PDB file of C-alpha atoms in Angstrom:
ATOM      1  CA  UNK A   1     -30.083 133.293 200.786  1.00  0.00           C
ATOM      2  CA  UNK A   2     -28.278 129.925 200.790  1.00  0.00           C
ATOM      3  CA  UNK A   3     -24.216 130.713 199.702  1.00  0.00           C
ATOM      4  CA  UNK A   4     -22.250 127.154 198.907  1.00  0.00           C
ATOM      5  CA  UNK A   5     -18.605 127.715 199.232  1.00  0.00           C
ATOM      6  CA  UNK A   6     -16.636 124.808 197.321  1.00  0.00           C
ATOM      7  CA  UNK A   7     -13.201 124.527 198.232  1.00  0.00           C
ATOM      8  CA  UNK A   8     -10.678 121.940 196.317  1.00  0.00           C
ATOM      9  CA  UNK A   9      -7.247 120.910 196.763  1.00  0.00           C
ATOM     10  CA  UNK A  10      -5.336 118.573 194.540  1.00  0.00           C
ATOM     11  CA  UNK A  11      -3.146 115.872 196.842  1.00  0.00           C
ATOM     12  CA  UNK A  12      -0.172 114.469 194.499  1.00  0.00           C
ATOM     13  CA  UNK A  13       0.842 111.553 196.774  1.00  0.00           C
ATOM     14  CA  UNK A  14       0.919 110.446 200.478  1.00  0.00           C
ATOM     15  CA  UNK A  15       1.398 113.616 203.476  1.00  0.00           C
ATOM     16  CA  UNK A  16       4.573 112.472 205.270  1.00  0.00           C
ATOM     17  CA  UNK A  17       4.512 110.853 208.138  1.00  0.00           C
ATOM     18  CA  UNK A  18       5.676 113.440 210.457  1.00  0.00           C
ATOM     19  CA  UNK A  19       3.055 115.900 208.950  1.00  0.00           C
ATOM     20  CA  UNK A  20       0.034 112.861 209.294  1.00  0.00           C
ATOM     21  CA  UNK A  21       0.782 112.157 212.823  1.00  0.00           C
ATOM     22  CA  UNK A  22       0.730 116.041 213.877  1.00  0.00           C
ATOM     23  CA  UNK A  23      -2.511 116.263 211.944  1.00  0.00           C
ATOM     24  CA  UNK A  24      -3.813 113.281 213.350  1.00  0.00           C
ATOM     25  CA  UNK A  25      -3.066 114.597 217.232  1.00  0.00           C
ATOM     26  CA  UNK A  26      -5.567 117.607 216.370  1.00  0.00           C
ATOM     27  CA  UNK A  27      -8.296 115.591 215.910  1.00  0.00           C
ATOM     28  CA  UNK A  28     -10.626 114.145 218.702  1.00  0.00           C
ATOM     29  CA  UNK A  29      -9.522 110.993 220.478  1.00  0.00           C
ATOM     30  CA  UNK A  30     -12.641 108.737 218.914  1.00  0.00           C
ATOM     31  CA  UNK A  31     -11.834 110.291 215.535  1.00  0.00           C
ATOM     32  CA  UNK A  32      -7.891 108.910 216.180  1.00  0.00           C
ATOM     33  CA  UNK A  33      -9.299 105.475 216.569  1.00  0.00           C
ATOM     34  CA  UNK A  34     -11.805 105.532 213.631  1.00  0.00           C
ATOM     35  CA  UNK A  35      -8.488 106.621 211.077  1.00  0.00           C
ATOM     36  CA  UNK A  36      -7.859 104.893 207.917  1.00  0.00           C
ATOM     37  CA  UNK A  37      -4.371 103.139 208.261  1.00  0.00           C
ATOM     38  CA  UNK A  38      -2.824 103.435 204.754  1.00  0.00           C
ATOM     39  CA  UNK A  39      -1.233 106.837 204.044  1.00  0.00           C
ATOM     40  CA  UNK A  40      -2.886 107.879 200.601  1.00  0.00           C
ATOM     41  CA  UNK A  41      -6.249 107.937 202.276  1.00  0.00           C
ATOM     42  CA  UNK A  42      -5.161 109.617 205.924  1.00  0.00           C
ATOM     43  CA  UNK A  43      -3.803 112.487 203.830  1.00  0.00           C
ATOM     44  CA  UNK A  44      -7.008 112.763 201.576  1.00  0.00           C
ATOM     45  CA  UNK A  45      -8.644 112.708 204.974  1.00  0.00           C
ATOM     46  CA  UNK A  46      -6.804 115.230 206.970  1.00  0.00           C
ATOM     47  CA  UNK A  47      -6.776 117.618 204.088  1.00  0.00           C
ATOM     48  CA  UNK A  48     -10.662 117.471 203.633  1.00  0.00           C
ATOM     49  CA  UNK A  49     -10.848 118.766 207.658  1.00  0.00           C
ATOM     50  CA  UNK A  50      -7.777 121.367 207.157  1.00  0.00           C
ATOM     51  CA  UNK A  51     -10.240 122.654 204.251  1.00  0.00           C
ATOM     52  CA  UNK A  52     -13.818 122.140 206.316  1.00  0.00           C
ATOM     53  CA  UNK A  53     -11.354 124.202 209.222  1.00  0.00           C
ATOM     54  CA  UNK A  54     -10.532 126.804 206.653  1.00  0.00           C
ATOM     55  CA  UNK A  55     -14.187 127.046 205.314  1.00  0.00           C
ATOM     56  CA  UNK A  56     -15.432 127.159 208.808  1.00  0.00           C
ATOM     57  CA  UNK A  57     -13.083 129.669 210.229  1.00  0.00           C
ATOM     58  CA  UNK A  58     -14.230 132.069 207.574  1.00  0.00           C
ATOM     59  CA  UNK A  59     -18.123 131.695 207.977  1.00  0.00           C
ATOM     60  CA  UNK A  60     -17.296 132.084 211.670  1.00  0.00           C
ATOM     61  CA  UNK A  61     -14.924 134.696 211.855  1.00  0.00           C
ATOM     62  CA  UNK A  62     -13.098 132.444 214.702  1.00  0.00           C
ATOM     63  CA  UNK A  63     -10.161 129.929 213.698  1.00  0.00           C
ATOM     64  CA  UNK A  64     -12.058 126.336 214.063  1.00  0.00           C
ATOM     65  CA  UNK A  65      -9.165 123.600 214.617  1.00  0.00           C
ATOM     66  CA  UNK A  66      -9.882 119.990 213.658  1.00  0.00           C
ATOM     67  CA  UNK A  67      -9.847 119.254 217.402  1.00  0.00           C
ATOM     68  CA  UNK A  68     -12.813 120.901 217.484  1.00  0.00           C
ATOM     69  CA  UNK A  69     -14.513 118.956 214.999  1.00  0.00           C
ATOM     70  CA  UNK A  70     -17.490 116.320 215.515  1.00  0.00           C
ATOM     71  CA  UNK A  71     -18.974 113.418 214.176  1.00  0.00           C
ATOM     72  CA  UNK A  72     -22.207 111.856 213.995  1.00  0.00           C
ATOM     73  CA  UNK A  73     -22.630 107.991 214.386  1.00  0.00           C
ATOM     74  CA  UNK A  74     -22.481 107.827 210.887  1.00  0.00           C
ATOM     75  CA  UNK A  75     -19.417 109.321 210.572  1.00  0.00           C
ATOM     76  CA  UNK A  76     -20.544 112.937 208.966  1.00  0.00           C
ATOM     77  CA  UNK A  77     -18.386 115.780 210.309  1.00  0.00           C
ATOM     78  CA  UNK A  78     -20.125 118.930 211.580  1.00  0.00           C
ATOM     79  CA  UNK A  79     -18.638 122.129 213.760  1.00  0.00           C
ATOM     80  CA  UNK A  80     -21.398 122.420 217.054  1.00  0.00           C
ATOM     81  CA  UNK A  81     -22.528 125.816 216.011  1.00  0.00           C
ATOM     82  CA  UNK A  82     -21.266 126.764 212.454  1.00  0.00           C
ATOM     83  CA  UNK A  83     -22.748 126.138 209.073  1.00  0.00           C
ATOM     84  CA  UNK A  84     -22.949 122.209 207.840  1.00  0.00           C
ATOM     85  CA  UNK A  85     -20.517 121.389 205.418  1.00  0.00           C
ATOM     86  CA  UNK A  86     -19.482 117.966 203.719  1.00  0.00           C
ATOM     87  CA  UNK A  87     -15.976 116.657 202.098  1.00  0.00           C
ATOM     88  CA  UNK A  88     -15.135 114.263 199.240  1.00  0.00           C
ATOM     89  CA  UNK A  89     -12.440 112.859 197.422  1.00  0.00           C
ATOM     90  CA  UNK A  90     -11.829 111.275 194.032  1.00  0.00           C
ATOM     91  CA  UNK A  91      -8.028 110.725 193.336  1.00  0.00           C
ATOM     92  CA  UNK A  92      -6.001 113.362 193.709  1.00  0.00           C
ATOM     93  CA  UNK A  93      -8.681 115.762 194.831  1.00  0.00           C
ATOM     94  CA  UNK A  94      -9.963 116.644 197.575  1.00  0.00           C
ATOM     95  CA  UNK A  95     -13.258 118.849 197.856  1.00  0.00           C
ATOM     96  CA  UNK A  96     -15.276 120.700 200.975  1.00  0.00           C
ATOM     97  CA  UNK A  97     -18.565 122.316 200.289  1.00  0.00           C
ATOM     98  CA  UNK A  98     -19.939 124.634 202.912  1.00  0.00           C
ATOM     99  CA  UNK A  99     -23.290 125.735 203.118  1.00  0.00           C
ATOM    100  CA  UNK A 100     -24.754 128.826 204.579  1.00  0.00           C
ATOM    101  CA  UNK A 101     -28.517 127.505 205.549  1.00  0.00           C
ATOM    102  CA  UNK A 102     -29.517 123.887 205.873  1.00  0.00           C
ATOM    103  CA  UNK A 103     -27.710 120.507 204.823  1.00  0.00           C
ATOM    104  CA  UNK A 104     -25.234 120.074 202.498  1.00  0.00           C
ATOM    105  CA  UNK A 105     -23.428 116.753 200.809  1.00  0.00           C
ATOM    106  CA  UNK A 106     -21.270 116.549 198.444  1.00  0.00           C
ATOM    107  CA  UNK A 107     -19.555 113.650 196.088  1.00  0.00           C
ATOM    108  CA  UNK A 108     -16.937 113.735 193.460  1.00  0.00           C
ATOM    109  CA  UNK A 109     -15.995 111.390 190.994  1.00  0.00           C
ATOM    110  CA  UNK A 110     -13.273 110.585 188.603  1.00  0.00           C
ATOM    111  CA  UNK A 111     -14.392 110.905 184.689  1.00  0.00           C
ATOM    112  CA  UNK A 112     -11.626 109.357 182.865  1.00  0.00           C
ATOM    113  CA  UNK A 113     -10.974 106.541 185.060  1.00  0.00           C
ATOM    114  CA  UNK A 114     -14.542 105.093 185.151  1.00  0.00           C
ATOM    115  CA  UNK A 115     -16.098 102.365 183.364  1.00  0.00           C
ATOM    116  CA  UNK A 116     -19.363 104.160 184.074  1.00  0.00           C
ATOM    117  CA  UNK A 117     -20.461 106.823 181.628  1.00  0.00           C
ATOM    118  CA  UNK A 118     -20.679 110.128 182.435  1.00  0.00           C
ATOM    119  CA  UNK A 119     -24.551 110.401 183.281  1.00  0.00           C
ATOM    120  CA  UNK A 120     -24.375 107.413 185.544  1.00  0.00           C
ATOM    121  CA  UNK A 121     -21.761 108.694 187.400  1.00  0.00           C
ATOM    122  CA  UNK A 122     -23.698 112.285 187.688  1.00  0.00           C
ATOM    123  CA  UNK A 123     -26.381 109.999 189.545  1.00  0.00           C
ATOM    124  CA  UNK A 124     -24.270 107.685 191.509  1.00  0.00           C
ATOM    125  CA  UNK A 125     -23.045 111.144 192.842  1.00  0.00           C
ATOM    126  CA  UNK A 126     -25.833 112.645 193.302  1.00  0.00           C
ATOM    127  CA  UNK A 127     -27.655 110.002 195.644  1.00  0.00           C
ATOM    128  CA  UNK A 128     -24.182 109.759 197.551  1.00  0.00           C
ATOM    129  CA  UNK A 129     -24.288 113.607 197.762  1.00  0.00           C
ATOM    130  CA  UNK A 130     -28.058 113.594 198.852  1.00  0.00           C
ATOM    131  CA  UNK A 131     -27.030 110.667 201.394  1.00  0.00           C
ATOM    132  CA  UNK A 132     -24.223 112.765 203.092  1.00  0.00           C
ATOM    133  CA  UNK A 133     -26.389 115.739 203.325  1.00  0.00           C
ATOM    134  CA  UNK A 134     -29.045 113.852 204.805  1.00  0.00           C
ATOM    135  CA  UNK A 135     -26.777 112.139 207.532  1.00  0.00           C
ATOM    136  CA  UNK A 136     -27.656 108.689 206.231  1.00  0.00           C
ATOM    137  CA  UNK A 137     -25.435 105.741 205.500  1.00  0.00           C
ATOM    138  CA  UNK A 138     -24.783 104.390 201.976  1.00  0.00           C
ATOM    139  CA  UNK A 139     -27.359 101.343 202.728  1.00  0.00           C
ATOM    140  CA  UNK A 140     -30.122 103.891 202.266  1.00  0.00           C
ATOM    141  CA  UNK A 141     -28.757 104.949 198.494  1.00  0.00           C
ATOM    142  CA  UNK A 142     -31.505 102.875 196.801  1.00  0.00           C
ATOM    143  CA  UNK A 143     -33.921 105.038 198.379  1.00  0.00           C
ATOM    144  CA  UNK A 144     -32.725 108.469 196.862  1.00  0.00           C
ATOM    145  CA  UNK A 145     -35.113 109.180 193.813  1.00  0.00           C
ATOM    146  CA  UNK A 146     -33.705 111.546 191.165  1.00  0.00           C
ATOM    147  CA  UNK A 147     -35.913 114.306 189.504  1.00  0.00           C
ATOM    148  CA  UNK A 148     -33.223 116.125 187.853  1.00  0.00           C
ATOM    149  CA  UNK A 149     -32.170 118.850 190.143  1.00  0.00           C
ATOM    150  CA  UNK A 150     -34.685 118.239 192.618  1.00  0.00           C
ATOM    151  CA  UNK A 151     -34.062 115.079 194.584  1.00  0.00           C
ATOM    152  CA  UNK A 152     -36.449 112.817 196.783  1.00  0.00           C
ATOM    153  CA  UNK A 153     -35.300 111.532 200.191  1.00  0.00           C
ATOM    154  CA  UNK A 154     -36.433 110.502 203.492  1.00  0.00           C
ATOM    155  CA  UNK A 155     -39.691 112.515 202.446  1.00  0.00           C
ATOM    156  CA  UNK A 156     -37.485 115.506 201.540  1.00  0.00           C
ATOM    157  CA  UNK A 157     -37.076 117.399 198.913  1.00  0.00           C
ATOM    158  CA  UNK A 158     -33.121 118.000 197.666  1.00  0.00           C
ATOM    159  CA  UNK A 159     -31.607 120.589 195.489  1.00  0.00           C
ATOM    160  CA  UNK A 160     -28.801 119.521 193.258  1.00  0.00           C
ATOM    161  CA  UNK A 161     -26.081 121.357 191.442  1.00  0.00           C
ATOM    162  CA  UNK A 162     -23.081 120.353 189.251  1.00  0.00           C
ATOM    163  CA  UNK A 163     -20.152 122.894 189.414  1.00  0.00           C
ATOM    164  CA  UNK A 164     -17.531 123.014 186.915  1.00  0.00           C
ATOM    165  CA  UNK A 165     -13.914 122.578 188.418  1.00  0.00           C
ATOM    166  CA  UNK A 166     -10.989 123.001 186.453  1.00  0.00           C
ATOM    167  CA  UNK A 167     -10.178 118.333 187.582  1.00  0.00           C
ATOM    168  CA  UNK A 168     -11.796 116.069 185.555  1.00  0.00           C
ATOM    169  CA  UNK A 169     -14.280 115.051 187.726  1.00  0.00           C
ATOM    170  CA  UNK A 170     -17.893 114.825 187.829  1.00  0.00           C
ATOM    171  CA  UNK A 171     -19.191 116.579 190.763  1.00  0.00           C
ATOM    172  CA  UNK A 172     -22.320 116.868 192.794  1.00  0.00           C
ATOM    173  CA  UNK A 173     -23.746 119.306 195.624  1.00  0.00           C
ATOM    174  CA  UNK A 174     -26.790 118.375 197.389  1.00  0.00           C
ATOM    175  CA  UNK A 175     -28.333 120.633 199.780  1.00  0.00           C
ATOM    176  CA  UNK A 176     -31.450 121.384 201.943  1.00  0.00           C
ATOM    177  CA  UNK A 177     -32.082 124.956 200.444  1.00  0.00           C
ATOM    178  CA  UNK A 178     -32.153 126.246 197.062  1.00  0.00           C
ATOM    179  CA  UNK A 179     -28.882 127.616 196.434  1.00  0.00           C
ATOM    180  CA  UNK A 180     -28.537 131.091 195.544  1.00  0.00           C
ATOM    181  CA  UNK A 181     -24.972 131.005 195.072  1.00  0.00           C
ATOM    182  CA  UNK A 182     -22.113 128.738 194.512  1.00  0.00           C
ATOM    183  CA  UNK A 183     -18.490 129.760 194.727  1.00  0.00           C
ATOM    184  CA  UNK A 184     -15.496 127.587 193.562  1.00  0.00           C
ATOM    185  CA  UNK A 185     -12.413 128.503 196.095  1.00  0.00           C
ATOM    186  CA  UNK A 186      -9.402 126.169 194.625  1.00  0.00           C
ATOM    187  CA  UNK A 187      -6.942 126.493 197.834  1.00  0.00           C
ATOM    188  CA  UNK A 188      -3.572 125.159 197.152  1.00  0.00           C
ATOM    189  CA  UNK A 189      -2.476 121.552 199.914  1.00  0.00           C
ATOM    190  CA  UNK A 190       0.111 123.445 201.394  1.00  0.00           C
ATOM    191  CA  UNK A 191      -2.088 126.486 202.023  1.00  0.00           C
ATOM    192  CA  UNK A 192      -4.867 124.359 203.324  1.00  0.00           C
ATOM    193  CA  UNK A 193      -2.382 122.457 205.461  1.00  0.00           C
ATOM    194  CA  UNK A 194      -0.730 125.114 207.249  1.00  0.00           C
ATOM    195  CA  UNK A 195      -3.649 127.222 208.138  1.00  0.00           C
TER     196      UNK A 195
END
């Protein structure tokens, strides 16, 4: 059985400072270094890891702080011991998908802002989805071959699914395993913030 726990958070404007920089001295010292420096994108980025600590905590029955957070050279997040999870963001929205067995990846876009259509951005965020699971970087997205909800990487196979969130956004989960089930968790940014 393969359970996908989405949580998502909308994010109206910048964290302030005060809140940033105590959020910031819970994460690892080479995570510090690696921050983006304007505010709208250090708060979508330190409410994605209160959410992946949230979603891990639960799955682990342990609190799991961002301090105790990794990241791979390619700058994927994972827990040392707990489930793999992934997080996005598309404007105002902020989104962690947790998966019980195997990879996970996830991508979100916004619909109403794009000057793609809709089915090109359901495959731009797929492969970015599939490319996150897999721990790749975004020069390997060429290589990601769509097959509708199966996906071909890396000579993998992918599973893909498209939940339904109450944000206009166009959203894609890419895992290792066949999910079984998917539950949407929307978790309000103070809530997520203060756990």
């Amino acid at each position: 059985m393969n359970r996908v726990i989405l949580a998502y958070s909308q994010l109206r404007g910048d964290l302030p400072a005060a809140q940033r920089e105590r959020l910031r001295a819970q994460l690892p010292y080479a995570r510090r270094l690696r921050m983006p420096f304007d505010a709208g994108s250090q708060s979508q980025t330190y409410l994605g890891l209160a959410l992946a600590s949230r979603l891990l905590s639960d799955a682990s029955g342990r609190q799991i702080l961002p301090s105790e957070l990794r990241f791979t050279r390619a700058g994927k997040p994972f827990a040392p011991g707990c489930p793999d999870f992934s997080i996005t963001h598309a404007g105002e929205w902020v989104l962690c998908a947790l998966a019980a067995g195997g990879e996970v990846g996830i991508d979100a876009e916004e619909s109403g802002a794009a000057r793609w259509s809709e089915d090109r951005l359901a495959s731009w965020a797929a492969k970015e989805a599939t490319v996150k699971a897999a721990g790749a970087t975004l020069a390997e997205l060429a290589q990601v071959q769509l097959r509708g909800r199966r996906i071909a990487f890396r000579g993998r196979s992918w599973y893909c699914r498209t939940p339904r969130l109450q944000a206009p956004l166009v959203v894609r989960v890419v895992t290792e395993r066949r999910v079984t089930q998917l539950l949407l968790r929307p978790v309000r940014c103070e809530s997520a913030l203060t756990a």
